Each structure stands twice: as C-alpha cells, then as structure tokens.
Amino acid sequence: MTVAHRAVEFIEFLELIDRQVPKELGVHVVLDNYAAHKTESVRTWLLAHPRFEFHFTPTYSSWMNQVERWFSALTTKYLQRSVHHTVTELNRGITKWAKAWNENPKPFIWTKSADEIFASMQKYLEPIVSPQTSEEGH
C-alpha cells in the first residue's frame, strides 16, 4: 500500500502519536525537510500541541544517516568496550549510556572541504573533463 506523503496524512500520523504517548511526556520528532512537514496546516497543528517539538535534519542529508551515526557511536564508544552476561544487563547498560549521552549532547556536524568533494566526484568528473576519443575520431 502506498501512503501519500502530504500534510494531511502527516497530521493524521501526529494525531496517532498524540493519542498513544502519555500526555505528561514531551514528544520530539526528527524530520527531514520534506515540504509536507512545513505547511501552514502543520505549523498550526504544532502550535496547538506544545508538547511536540520538531527537529529538522540538515538540508540534503538523510535522517537515517543521523540515526545510523548515533548507533555507530553507541557501538564504538560503549558496546565494543563492554561485556554483558544477560539481556537485562545489556538493556541497563545501553540505557545508562544513552542517559549520559543525552546529558552532554553534541550535534553531529557534517562538513566536507572542496577537495574532499572533488575527490569523491573524481570518477564521475574524469569522463567529462578528459573524454576518450574513439579510433574513428568521434
């Protein structure tokens, strides 16, 4: 089933979350920069639901990359350096690590220099900059 990605469906989704999350909790929603997330109807809904806070990922970056980055940090900074004998012990350890992470948050900053961008584009640029000619001279 294909779900239309429009503001109406997005608001329906937010309403579902609003009904299911206990009223005393704040709700943080990580979003990409899709236009449906920024419509006037969504802004109006958000003003009427102050416990909701939107966090937009940087333009042209995948929100999934940020989630993957967090799990990478969890893996390299905690899981690879620890031993757990039970699932309960593992759950407690992850919860403790995540709490410490959240007490001292640092934003993920993705930057590349022009040289890094050009280096990654080299295989695409090479045929354009130095086109090969055939034996017929075409």
mmCIF file of N, CA and C in Angstrom:
data_model
loop_
_atom_site.group_PDB
_atom_site.id
_atom_site.type_symbol
_atom_site.label_atom_id
_atom_site.label_comp_id
_atom_site.label_asym_id
_atom_site.label_seq_id
_atom_site.Cartn_x
_atom_site.Cartn_y
_atom_site.Cartn_z
ATOM 1 N N MET A 1 0.851 -1.186 0.000
ATOM 2 C CA MET A 1 0.000 0.000 0.000
ATOM 3 C C MET A 1 0.890 1.240 0.000
ATOM 4 N N THR A 2 0.607 2.149 -0.880
ATOM 5 C CA THR A 2 1.358 3.393 -0.950
ATOM 6 C C THR A 2 0.625 4.457 -0.145
ATOM 7 N N VAL A 3 1.373 5.118 0.705
ATOM 8 C CA VAL A 3 0.793 6.188 1.520
ATOM 9 C C VAL A 3 1.202 7.518 0.905
ATOM 10 N N ALA A 4 0.236 8.367 0.647
ATOM 11 C CA ALA A 4 0.540 9.684 0.101
ATOM 12 C C ALA A 4 1.258 10.499 1.163
ATOM 13 N N HIS A 5 2.346 11.129 0.761
ATOM 14 C CA HIS A 5 3.133 11.929 1.705
ATOM 15 C C HIS A 5 2.703 13.384 1.597
ATOM 16 N N ARG A 6 1.555 13.651 2.174
ATOM 17 C CA ARG A 6 1.042 15.015 2.175
ATOM 18 C C ARG A 6 0.823 15.461 3.604
ATOM 19 N N ALA A 7 0.604 16.726 3.775
ATOM 20 C CA ALA A 7 0.424 17.286 5.116
ATOM 21 C C ALA A 7 -0.754 16.644 5.846
ATOM 22 N N VAL A 8 -1.825 16.330 5.137
ATOM 23 C CA VAL A 8 -2.999 15.729 5.784
ATOM 24 C C VAL A 8 -2.624 14.403 6.438
ATOM 25 N N GLU A 9 -1.931 13.547 5.708
ATOM 26 C CA GLU A 9 -1.521 12.261 6.256
ATOM 27 C C GLU A 9 -0.507 12.447 7.385
ATOM 28 N N PHE A 10 0.361 13.438 7.244
ATOM 29 C CA PHE A 10 1.347 13.696 8.289
ATOM 30 C C PHE A 10 0.656 14.118 9.576
ATOM 31 N N ILE A 11 -0.337 14.978 9.478
ATOM 32 C CA ILE A 11 -1.086 15.410 10.665
ATOM 33 C C ILE A 11 -1.843 14.228 11.269
ATOM 34 N N GLU A 12 -2.394 13.350 10.435
ATOM 35 C CA GLU A 12 -3.052 12.150 10.951
ATOM 36 C C GLU A 12 -2.058 11.296 11.739
ATOM 37 N N PHE A 13 -0.851 11.188 11.239
ATOM 38 C CA PHE A 13 0.199 10.448 11.932
ATOM 39 C C PHE A 13 0.524 11.110 13.277
ATOM 40 N N LEU A 14 0.646 12.435 13.281
ATOM 41 C CA LEU A 14 0.918 13.158 14.530
ATOM 42 C C LEU A 14 -0.215 12.960 15.535
ATOM 43 N N GLU A 15 -1.443 12.959 15.050
ATOM 44 C CA GLU A 15 -2.597 12.733 15.928
ATOM 45 C C GLU A 15 -2.531 11.340 16.558
ATOM 46 N N LEU A 16 -2.123 10.345 15.783
ATOM 47 C CA LEU A 16 -1.968 8.991 16.298
ATOM 48 C C LEU A 16 -0.929 8.966 17.418
ATOM 49 N N ILE A 17 0.197 9.613 17.188
ATOM 50 C CA ILE A 17 1.241 9.692 18.216
ATOM 51 C C ILE A 17 0.696 10.405 19.446
ATOM 52 N N ASP A 18 -0.026 11.496 19.240
ATOM 53 C CA ASP A 18 -0.574 12.284 20.344
ATOM 54 C C ASP A 18 -1.514 11.432 21.205
ATOM 55 N N ARG A 19 -2.297 10.568 20.571
ATOM 56 C CA ARG A 19 -3.214 9.706 21.321
ATOM 57 C C ARG A 19 -2.475 8.600 22.074
ATOM 58 N N GLN A 20 -1.371 8.123 21.527
ATOM 59 C CA GLN A 20 -0.711 6.952 22.101
ATOM 60 C C GLN A 20 0.375 7.265 23.125
ATOM 61 N N VAL A 21 0.943 8.456 23.066
ATOM 62 C CA VAL A 21 2.003 8.818 24.017
ATOM 63 C C VAL A 21 1.358 9.472 25.237
ATOM 64 N N PRO A 22 1.719 9.033 26.441
ATOM 65 C CA PRO A 22 1.144 9.642 27.644
ATOM 66 C C PRO A 22 1.252 11.174 27.610
ATOM 67 N N LYS A 23 0.188 11.820 28.025
ATOM 68 C CA LYS A 23 0.077 13.284 27.910
ATOM 69 C C LYS A 23 1.156 14.034 28.682
ATOM 70 N N GLU A 24 1.711 13.427 29.730
ATOM 71 C CA GLU A 24 2.719 14.141 30.532
ATOM 72 C C GLU A 24 4.104 14.138 29.871
ATOM 73 N N LEU A 25 4.263 13.408 28.781
ATOM 74 C CA LEU A 25 5.563 13.339 28.111
ATOM 75 C C LEU A 25 5.654 14.309 26.941
ATOM 76 N N GLY A 26 6.839 14.874 26.771
ATOM 77 C CA GLY A 26 7.108 15.657 25.578
ATOM 78 C C GLY A 26 7.391 14.710 24.409
ATOM 79 N N VAL A 27 7.147 15.175 23.214
ATOM 80 C CA VAL A 27 7.371 14.344 22.028
ATOM 81 C C VAL A 27 8.332 15.080 21.104
ATOM 82 N N HIS A 28 9.462 14.457 20.844
ATOM 83 C CA HIS A 28 10.458 15.017 19.931
ATOM 84 C C HIS A 28 10.381 14.230 18.626
ATOM 85 N N VAL A 29 10.188 14.948 17.525
ATOM 86 C CA VAL A 29 10.026 14.318 16.224
ATOM 87 C C VAL A 29 11.172 14.768 15.319
ATOM 88 N N VAL A 30 11.958 13.801 14.833
ATOM 89 C CA VAL A 30 13.057 14.099 13.920
ATOM 90 C C VAL A 30 12.525 13.968 12.507
ATOM 91 N N LEU A 31 12.686 15.029 11.727
ATOM 92 C CA LEU A 31 12.097 15.095 10.387
ATOM 93 C C LEU A 31 13.127 15.498 9.340
ATOM 94 N N ASP A 32 12.871 15.044 8.131
ATOM 95 C CA ASP A 32 13.645 15.579 7.020
ATOM 96 C C ASP A 32 12.972 16.876 6.569
ATOM 97 N N ASN A 33 13.469 17.472 5.533
ATOM 98 C CA ASN A 33 12.962 18.773 5.086
ATOM 99 C C ASN A 33 11.890 18.665 4.010
ATOM 100 N N TYR A 34 11.135 17.584 4.025
ATOM 101 C CA TYR A 34 10.060 17.386 3.068
ATOM 102 C C TYR A 34 9.032 18.511 3.221
ATOM 103 N N ALA A 35 8.545 19.023 2.143
ATOM 104 C CA ALA A 35 7.643 20.180 2.164
ATOM 105 C C ALA A 35 6.386 19.943 3.002
ATOM 106 N N ALA A 36 5.870 18.718 3.016
ATOM 107 C CA ALA A 36 4.654 18.426 3.782
ATOM 108 C C ALA A 36 4.847 18.643 5.277
ATOM 109 N N HIS A 37 6.071 18.600 5.755
ATOM 110 C CA HIS A 37 6.337 18.800 7.178
ATOM 111 C C HIS A 37 6.336 20.274 7.565
ATOM 112 N N LYS A 38 6.281 21.158 6.582
ATOM 113 C CA LYS A 38 6.435 22.589 6.859
ATOM 114 C C LYS A 38 5.252 23.427 6.378
ATOM 115 N N THR A 39 4.137 22.795 6.100
ATOM 116 C CA THR A 39 2.982 23.527 5.601
ATOM 117 C C THR A 39 2.345 24.360 6.709
ATOM 118 N N GLU A 40 1.499 25.285 6.307
ATOM 119 C CA GLU A 40 0.787 26.127 7.276
ATOM 120 C C GLU A 40 -0.094 25.271 8.182
ATOM 121 N N SER A 41 -0.733 24.241 7.639
ATOM 122 C CA SER A 41 -1.594 23.388 8.467
ATOM 123 C C SER A 41 -0.777 22.626 9.518
ATOM 124 N N VAL A 42 0.425 22.203 9.176
ATOM 125 C CA VAL A 42 1.287 21.517 10.149
ATOM 126 C C VAL A 42 1.763 22.512 11.200
ATOM 127 N N ARG A 43 2.137 23.716 10.783
ATOM 128 C CA ARG A 43 2.569 24.735 11.755
ATOM 129 C C ARG A 43 1.434 25.067 12.723
ATOM 130 N N THR A 44 0.223 25.168 12.204
ATOM 131 C CA THR A 44 -0.941 25.455 13.049
ATOM 132 C C THR A 44 -1.172 24.322 14.048
ATOM 133 N N TRP A 45 -1.061 23.088 13.562
ATOM 134 C CA TRP A 45 -1.224 21.925 14.441
ATOM 135 C C TRP A 45 -0.164 21.944 15.535
ATOM 136 N N LEU A 46 1.056 22.235 15.164
ATOM 137 C CA LEU A 46 2.165 22.244 16.114
ATOM 138 C C LEU A 46 1.949 23.301 17.201
ATOM 139 N N LEU A 47 1.460 24.454 16.826
ATOM 140 C CA LEU A 47 1.183 25.500 17.826
ATOM 141 C C LEU A 47 0.113 25.056 18.822
ATOM 142 N N ALA A 48 -0.828 24.236 18.370
ATOM 143 C CA ALA A 48 -1.899 23.748 19.245
ATOM 144 C C ALA A 48 -1.448 22.552 20.090
ATOM 145 N N HIS A 49 -0.257 22.031 19.832
ATOM 146 C CA HIS A 49 0.262 20.866 20.557
ATOM 147 C C HIS A 49 1.688 21.166 21.042
ATOM 148 N N PRO A 50 1.805 22.009 22.075
ATOM 149 C CA PRO A 50 3.134 22.481 22.502
ATOM 150 C C PRO A 50 4.057 21.397 23.055
ATOM 151 N N ARG A 51 3.542 20.222 23.383
ATOM 152 C CA ARG A 51 4.439 19.163 23.871
ATOM 153 C C ARG A 51 5.235 18.532 22.742
ATOM 154 N N PHE A 52 4.863 18.824 21.501
ATOM 155 C CA PHE A 52 5.584 18.322 20.340
ATOM 156 C C PHE A 52 6.684 19.300 19.950
ATOM 157 N N GLU A 53 7.862 18.766 19.706
ATOM 158 C CA GLU A 53 8.972 19.592 19.233
ATOM 159 C C GLU A 53 9.570 18.927 17.999
ATOM 160 N N PHE A 54 9.669 19.701 16.926
ATOM 161 C CA PHE A 54 10.231 19.186 15.681
ATOM 162 C C PHE A 54 11.718 19.497 15.618
ATOM 163 N N HIS A 55 12.481 18.544 15.127
ATOM 164 C CA HIS A 55 13.911 18.705 14.888
ATOM 165 C C HIS A 55 14.155 18.320 13.437
ATOM 166 N N PHE A 56 14.562 19.275 12.628
ATOM 167 C CA PHE A 56 14.777 19.023 11.212
ATOM 168 C C PHE A 56 16.233 18.660 10.944
ATOM 169 N N THR A 57 16.432 17.635 10.143
ATOM 170 C CA THR A 57 17.784 17.259 9.745
ATOM 171 C C THR A 57 18.294 18.302 8.759
ATOM 172 N N PRO A 58 19.591 18.427 8.609
ATOM 173 C CA PRO A 58 20.128 19.391 7.649
ATOM 174 C C PRO A 58 19.631 19.098 6.232
ATOM 175 N N THR A 59 19.439 20.154 5.469
ATOM 176 C CA THR A 59 19.014 20.002 4.085
ATOM 177 C C THR A 59 20.010 19.120 3.350
ATOM 178 N N TYR A 60 19.494 18.257 2.516
ATOM 179 C CA TYR A 60 20.279 17.326 1.694
ATOM 180 C C TYR A 60 20.996 16.270 2.502
ATOM 181 N N SER A 61 20.554 16.008 3.720
ATOM 182 C CA SER A 61 21.131 14.899 4.471
ATOM 183 C C SER A 61 19.995 13.969 4.865
ATOM 184 N N SER A 62 20.305 12.738 4.980
ATOM 185 C CA SER A 62 19.311 11.744 5.324
ATOM 186 C C SER A 62 19.162 11.652 6.837
ATOM 187 N N TRP A 63 17.915 11.658 7.314
ATOM 188 C CA TRP A 63 17.696 11.480 8.751
ATOM 189 C C TRP A 63 18.213 10.122 9.182
ATOM 190 N N MET A 64 18.136 9.150 8.286
ATOM 191 C CA MET A 64 18.618 7.830 8.622
ATOM 192 C C MET A 64 20.125 7.856 8.893
ATOM 193 N N ASN A 65 20.844 8.722 8.191
ATOM 194 C CA ASN A 65 22.281 8.840 8.450
ATOM 195 C C ASN A 65 22.535 9.277 9.894
ATOM 196 N N GLN A 66 21.689 10.153 10.407
ATOM 197 C CA GLN A 66 21.874 10.605 11.788
ATOM 198 C C GLN A 66 21.584 9.478 12.773
ATOM 199 N N VAL A 67 20.552 8.691 12.489
ATOM 200 C CA VAL A 67 20.241 7.551 13.349
ATOM 201 C C VAL A 67 21.385 6.549 13.299
ATOM 202 N N GLU A 68 21.874 6.265 12.088
ATOM 203 C CA GLU A 68 22.998 5.342 11.944
ATOM 204 C C GLU A 68 24.235 5.863 12.669
ATOM 205 N N ARG A 69 24.462 7.160 12.608
ATOM 206 C CA ARG A 69 25.608 7.766 13.282
ATOM 207 C C ARG A 69 25.521 7.578 14.796
ATOM 208 N N TRP A 70 24.303 7.733 15.349
ATOM 209 C CA TRP A 70 24.121 7.547 16.785
ATOM 210 C C TRP A 70 24.402 6.094 17.169
ATOM 211 N N PHE A 71 23.881 5.151 16.396
ATOM 212 C CA PHE A 71 24.127 3.741 16.701
ATOM 213 C C PHE A 71 25.602 3.377 16.520
ATOM 214 N N SER A 72 26.261 4.036 15.592
ATOM 215 C CA SER A 72 27.706 3.826 15.437
ATOM 216 C C SER A 72 28.440 4.276 16.695
ATOM 217 N N ALA A 73 28.047 5.428 17.218
ATOM 218 C CA ALA A 73 28.665 5.923 18.457
ATOM 219 C C ALA A 73 28.382 4.959 19.612
ATOM 220 N N LEU A 74 27.154 4.492 19.716
ATOM 221 C CA LEU A 74 26.807 3.523 20.755
ATOM 222 C C LEU A 74 27.698 2.286 20.635
ATOM 223 N N THR A 75 27.871 1.807 19.422
ATOM 224 C CA THR A 75 28.665 0.600 19.195
ATOM 225 C C THR A 75 30.132 0.811 19.539
ATOM 226 N N THR A 76 30.734 1.867 18.971
ATOM 227 C CA THR A 76 32.181 2.053 19.146
ATOM 228 C C THR A 76 32.555 2.595 20.522
ATOM 229 N N LYS A 77 31.696 3.407 21.107
ATOM 230 C CA LYS A 77 32.047 4.024 22.392
ATOM 231 C C LYS A 77 31.556 3.227 23.596
ATOM 232 N N TYR A 78 30.625 2.280 23.357
ATOM 233 C CA TYR A 78 30.125 1.529 24.501
ATOM 234 C C TYR A 78 30.126 0.011 24.274
ATOM 235 N N LEU A 79 29.392 -0.454 23.279
ATOM 236 C CA LEU A 79 29.193 -1.896 23.130
ATOM 237 C C LEU A 79 30.494 -2.666 22.895
ATOM 238 N N GLN A 80 31.385 -2.123 22.071
ATOM 239 C CA GLN A 80 32.639 -2.825 21.808
ATOM 240 C C GLN A 80 33.586 -2.812 23.010
ATOM 241 N N ARG A 81 33.289 -1.988 23.977
ATOM 242 C CA ARG A 81 34.165 -1.856 25.150
ATOM 243 C C ARG A 81 33.549 -2.476 26.407
ATOM 244 N N SER A 82 32.463 -3.217 26.259
ATOM 245 C CA SER A 82 31.787 -3.724 27.444
ATOM 246 C C SER A 82 31.414 -5.196 27.268
ATOM 247 N N VAL A 83 31.098 -5.829 28.379
ATOM 248 C CA VAL A 83 30.685 -7.227 28.395
ATOM 249 C C VAL A 83 29.365 -7.307 29.157
ATOM 250 N N HIS A 84 28.422 -8.042 28.582
ATOM 251 C CA HIS A 84 27.118 -8.217 29.224
ATOM 252 C C HIS A 84 26.788 -9.700 29.243
ATOM 253 N N HIS A 85 26.323 -10.188 30.372
ATOM 254 C CA HIS A 85 26.034 -11.611 30.522
ATOM 255 C C HIS A 85 24.564 -11.941 30.340
ATOM 256 N N THR A 86 23.700 -10.910 30.390
ATOM 257 C CA THR A 86 22.265 -11.131 30.190
ATOM 258 C C THR A 86 21.708 -9.988 29.357
ATOM 259 N N VAL A 87 20.543 -10.227 28.779
ATOM 260 C CA VAL A 87 19.866 -9.168 28.014
ATOM 261 C C VAL A 87 19.476 -8.028 28.946
ATOM 262 N N THR A 88 19.061 -8.355 30.154
ATOM 263 C CA THR A 88 18.705 -7.319 31.139
ATOM 264 C C THR A 88 19.908 -6.426 31.432
ATOM 265 N N GLU A 89 21.061 -7.035 31.610
ATOM 266 C CA GLU A 89 22.295 -6.289 31.856
ATOM 267 C C GLU A 89 22.627 -5.387 30.655
ATOM 268 N N LEU A 90 22.472 -5.923 29.465
ATOM 269 C CA LEU A 90 22.705 -5.142 28.240
ATOM 270 C C LEU A 90 21.744 -3.961 28.163
ATOM 271 N N ASN A 91 20.465 -4.202 28.414
ATOM 272 C CA ASN A 91 19.471 -3.122 28.375
ATOM 273 C C ASN A 91 19.801 -2.028 29.385
ATOM 274 N N ARG A 92 20.170 -2.419 30.577
ATOM 275 C CA ARG A 92 20.531 -1.432 31.602
ATOM 276 C C ARG A 92 21.755 -0.626 31.178
ATOM 277 N N GLY A 93 22.742 -1.309 30.624
ATOM 278 C CA GLY A 93 23.952 -0.623 30.176
ATOM 279 C C GLY A 93 23.678 0.376 29.066
ATOM 280 N N ILE A 94 22.876 -0.025 28.088
ATOM 281 C CA ILE A 94 22.543 0.886 26.980
ATOM 282 C C ILE A 94 21.756 2.079 27.501
ATOM 283 N N THR A 95 20.808 1.820 28.390
ATOM 284 C CA THR A 95 20.006 2.913 28.953
ATOM 285 C C THR A 95 20.885 3.902 29.709
ATOM 286 N N LYS A 96 21.819 3.380 30.498
ATOM 287 C CA LYS A 96 22.735 4.242 31.256
ATOM 288 C C LYS A 96 23.618 5.055 30.301
ATOM 289 N N TRP A 97 24.141 4.406 29.255
ATOM 290 C CA TRP A 97 24.988 5.095 28.282
ATOM 291 C C TRP A 97 24.199 6.196 27.558
ATOM 292 N N ALA A 98 22.977 5.869 27.132
ATOM 293 C CA ALA A 98 22.149 6.851 26.416
ATOM 294 C C ALA A 98 21.809 8.039 27.318
ATOM 295 N N LYS A 99 21.557 7.769 28.594
ATOM 296 C CA LYS A 99 21.272 8.861 29.533
ATOM 297 C C LYS A 99 22.483 9.780 29.653
ATOM 298 N N ALA A 100 23.664 9.205 29.778
ATOM 299 C CA ALA A 100 24.893 10.015 29.856
ATOM 300 C C ALA A 100 25.099 10.794 28.558
ATOM 301 N N TRP A 101 24.846 10.160 27.433
ATOM 302 C CA TRP A 101 24.962 10.829 26.116
ATOM 303 C C TRP A 101 24.032 12.047 26.080
ATOM 304 N N ASN A 102 22.798 11.871 26.521
ATOM 305 C CA ASN A 102 21.801 12.946 26.468
ATOM 306 C C ASN A 102 22.095 14.071 27.450
ATOM 307 N N GLU A 103 22.823 13.775 28.531
ATOM 308 C CA GLU A 103 23.172 14.814 29.498
ATOM 309 C C GLU A 103 24.267 15.741 28.977
ATOM 310 N N ASN A 104 25.007 15.289 27.979
ATOM 311 C CA ASN A 104 26.069 16.103 27.392
ATOM 312 C C ASN A 104 25.991 15.994 25.856
ATOM 313 N N PRO A 105 24.887 16.461 25.276
ATOM 314 C CA PRO A 105 24.710 16.257 23.830
ATOM 315 C C PRO A 105 25.665 17.110 23.002
ATOM 316 N N LYS A 106 26.057 16.549 21.879
ATOM 317 C CA LYS A 106 26.885 17.265 20.919
ATOM 318 C C LYS A 106 26.261 17.047 19.548
ATOM 319 N N PRO A 107 26.074 18.108 18.795
ATOM 320 C CA PRO A 107 25.442 17.923 17.480
ATOM 321 C C PRO A 107 26.370 17.186 16.528
ATOM 322 N N PHE A 108 25.768 16.445 15.609
ATOM 323 C CA PHE A 108 26.532 15.835 14.535
ATOM 324 C C PHE A 108 26.762 16.919 13.499
ATOM 325 N N ILE A 109 27.993 17.165 13.158
ATOM 326 C CA ILE A 109 28.305 18.198 12.166
ATOM 327 C C ILE A 109 28.971 17.520 10.986
ATOM 328 N N TRP A 110 28.305 17.639 9.840
ATOM 329 C CA TRP A 110 28.829 17.023 8.633
ATOM 330 C C TRP A 110 29.355 18.108 7.719
ATOM 331 N N THR A 111 30.635 18.103 7.506
ATOM 332 C CA THR A 111 31.221 19.066 6.588
ATOM 333 C C THR A 111 32.260 18.362 5.735
ATOM 334 N N LYS A 112 32.421 18.852 4.557
ATOM 335 C CA LYS A 112 33.467 18.360 3.664
ATOM 336 C C LYS A 112 34.115 19.568 3.020
ATOM 337 N N SER A 113 35.414 19.451 2.816
ATOM 338 C CA SER A 113 36.117 20.517 2.109
ATOM 339 C C SER A 113 35.862 20.347 0.619
ATOM 340 N N ALA A 114 36.160 21.383 -0.135
ATOM 341 C CA ALA A 114 36.013 21.302 -1.590
ATOM 342 C C ALA A 114 36.876 20.175 -2.145
ATOM 343 N N ASP A 115 38.090 20.004 -1.611
ATOM 344 C CA ASP A 115 38.972 18.929 -2.071
ATOM 345 C C ASP A 115 38.358 17.555 -1.838
ATOM 346 N N GLU A 116 37.713 17.365 -0.679
ATOM 347 C CA GLU A 116 37.074 16.082 -0.393
ATOM 348 C C GLU A 116 35.903 15.822 -1.333
ATOM 349 N N ILE A 117 35.148 16.865 -1.612
ATOM 350 C CA ILE A 117 34.012 16.716 -2.537
ATOM 351 C C ILE A 117 34.521 16.377 -3.932
ATOM 352 N N PHE A 118 35.526 17.092 -4.400
ATOM 353 C CA PHE A 118 36.073 16.811 -5.733
ATOM 354 C C PHE A 118 36.686 15.420 -5.808
ATOM 355 N N ALA A 119 37.351 14.994 -4.749
ATOM 356 C CA ALA A 119 37.947 13.657 -4.743
ATOM 357 C C ALA A 119 36.872 12.584 -4.858
ATOM 358 N N SER A 120 35.774 12.766 -4.143
ATOM 359 C CA SER A 120 34.705 11.769 -4.216
ATOM 360 C C SER A 120 33.982 11.802 -5.561
ATOM 361 N N MET A 121 34.056 12.917 -6.247
ATOM 362 C CA MET A 121 33.399 13.049 -7.556
ATOM 363 C C MET A 121 34.331 12.718 -8.719
ATOM 364 N N GLN A 122 35.584 12.405 -8.431
ATOM 365 C CA GLN A 122 36.589 12.228 -9.481
ATOM 366 C C GLN A 122 36.175 11.221 -10.544
ATOM 367 N N LYS A 123 35.641 10.068 -10.145
ATOM 368 C CA LYS A 123 35.287 9.047 -11.129
ATOM 369 C C LYS A 123 34.159 9.524 -12.047
ATOM 370 N N TYR A 124 33.346 10.455 -11.584
ATOM 371 C CA TYR A 124 32.282 10.999 -12.425
ATOM 372 C C TYR A 124 32.798 12.140 -13.296
ATOM 373 N N LEU A 125 33.739 12.907 -12.756
ATOM 374 C CA LEU A 125 34.266 14.061 -13.483
ATOM 375 C C LEU A 125 35.249 13.664 -14.581
ATOM 376 N N GLU A 126 35.987 12.594 -14.378
ATOM 377 C CA GLU A 126 37.036 12.197 -15.324
ATOM 378 C C GLU A 126 36.530 12.070 -16.760
ATOM 379 N N PRO A 127 35.436 11.360 -17.027
ATOM 380 C CA PRO A 127 34.972 11.252 -18.413
ATOM 381 C C PRO A 127 34.527 12.596 -19.013
ATOM 382 N N ILE A 128 34.096 13.501 -18.164
ATOM 383 C CA ILE A 128 33.644 14.804 -18.647
ATOM 384 C C ILE A 128 34.843 15.692 -18.962
ATOM 385 N N VAL A 129 35.815 15.698 -18.060
ATOM 386 C CA VAL A 129 36.993 16.551 -18.213
ATOM 387 C C VAL A 129 37.916 16.020 -19.305
ATOM 388 N N SER A 130 38.105 14.712 -19.375
ATOM 389 C CA SER A 130 39.010 14.100 -20.349
ATOM 390 C C SER A 130 38.264 13.026 -21.148
ATOM 391 N N PRO A 131 37.351 13.431 -22.037
ATOM 392 C CA PRO A 131 36.596 12.418 -22.772
ATOM 393 C C PRO A 131 37.532 11.616 -23.688
ATOM 394 N N GLN A 132 37.283 10.317 -23.717
ATOM 395 C CA GLN A 132 38.076 9.449 -24.595
ATOM 396 C C GLN A 132 37.547 9.564 -26.018
ATOM 397 N N THR A 133 38.441 9.508 -26.933
ATOM 398 C CA THR A 133 38.031 9.547 -28.351
ATOM 399 C C THR A 133 38.195 8.164 -28.923
ATOM 400 N N SER A 134 37.314 7.821 -29.830
ATOM 401 C CA SER A 134 37.403 6.505 -30.452
ATOM 402 C C SER A 134 38.430 6.552 -31.584
ATOM 403 N N GLU A 135 38.734 5.377 -32.124
ATOM 404 C CA GLU A 135 39.716 5.294 -33.209
ATOM 405 C C GLU A 135 39.232 6.022 -34.451
ATOM 406 N N GLU A 136 37.906 6.152 -34.604
ATOM 407 C CA GLU A 136 37.369 6.856 -35.771
ATOM 408 C C GLU A 136 37.429 8.371 -35.609
ATOM 409 N N GLY A 137 37.830 8.835 -34.439
ATOM 410 C CA GLY A 137 37.944 10.266 -34.226
ATOM 411 C C GLY A 137 36.659 10.928 -33.765
ATOM 412 N N HIS A 138 35.736 10.123 -33.278
ATOM 413 C CA HIS A 138 34.472 10.684 -32.803
ATOM 414 C C HIS A 138 34.591 11.084 -31.370
#
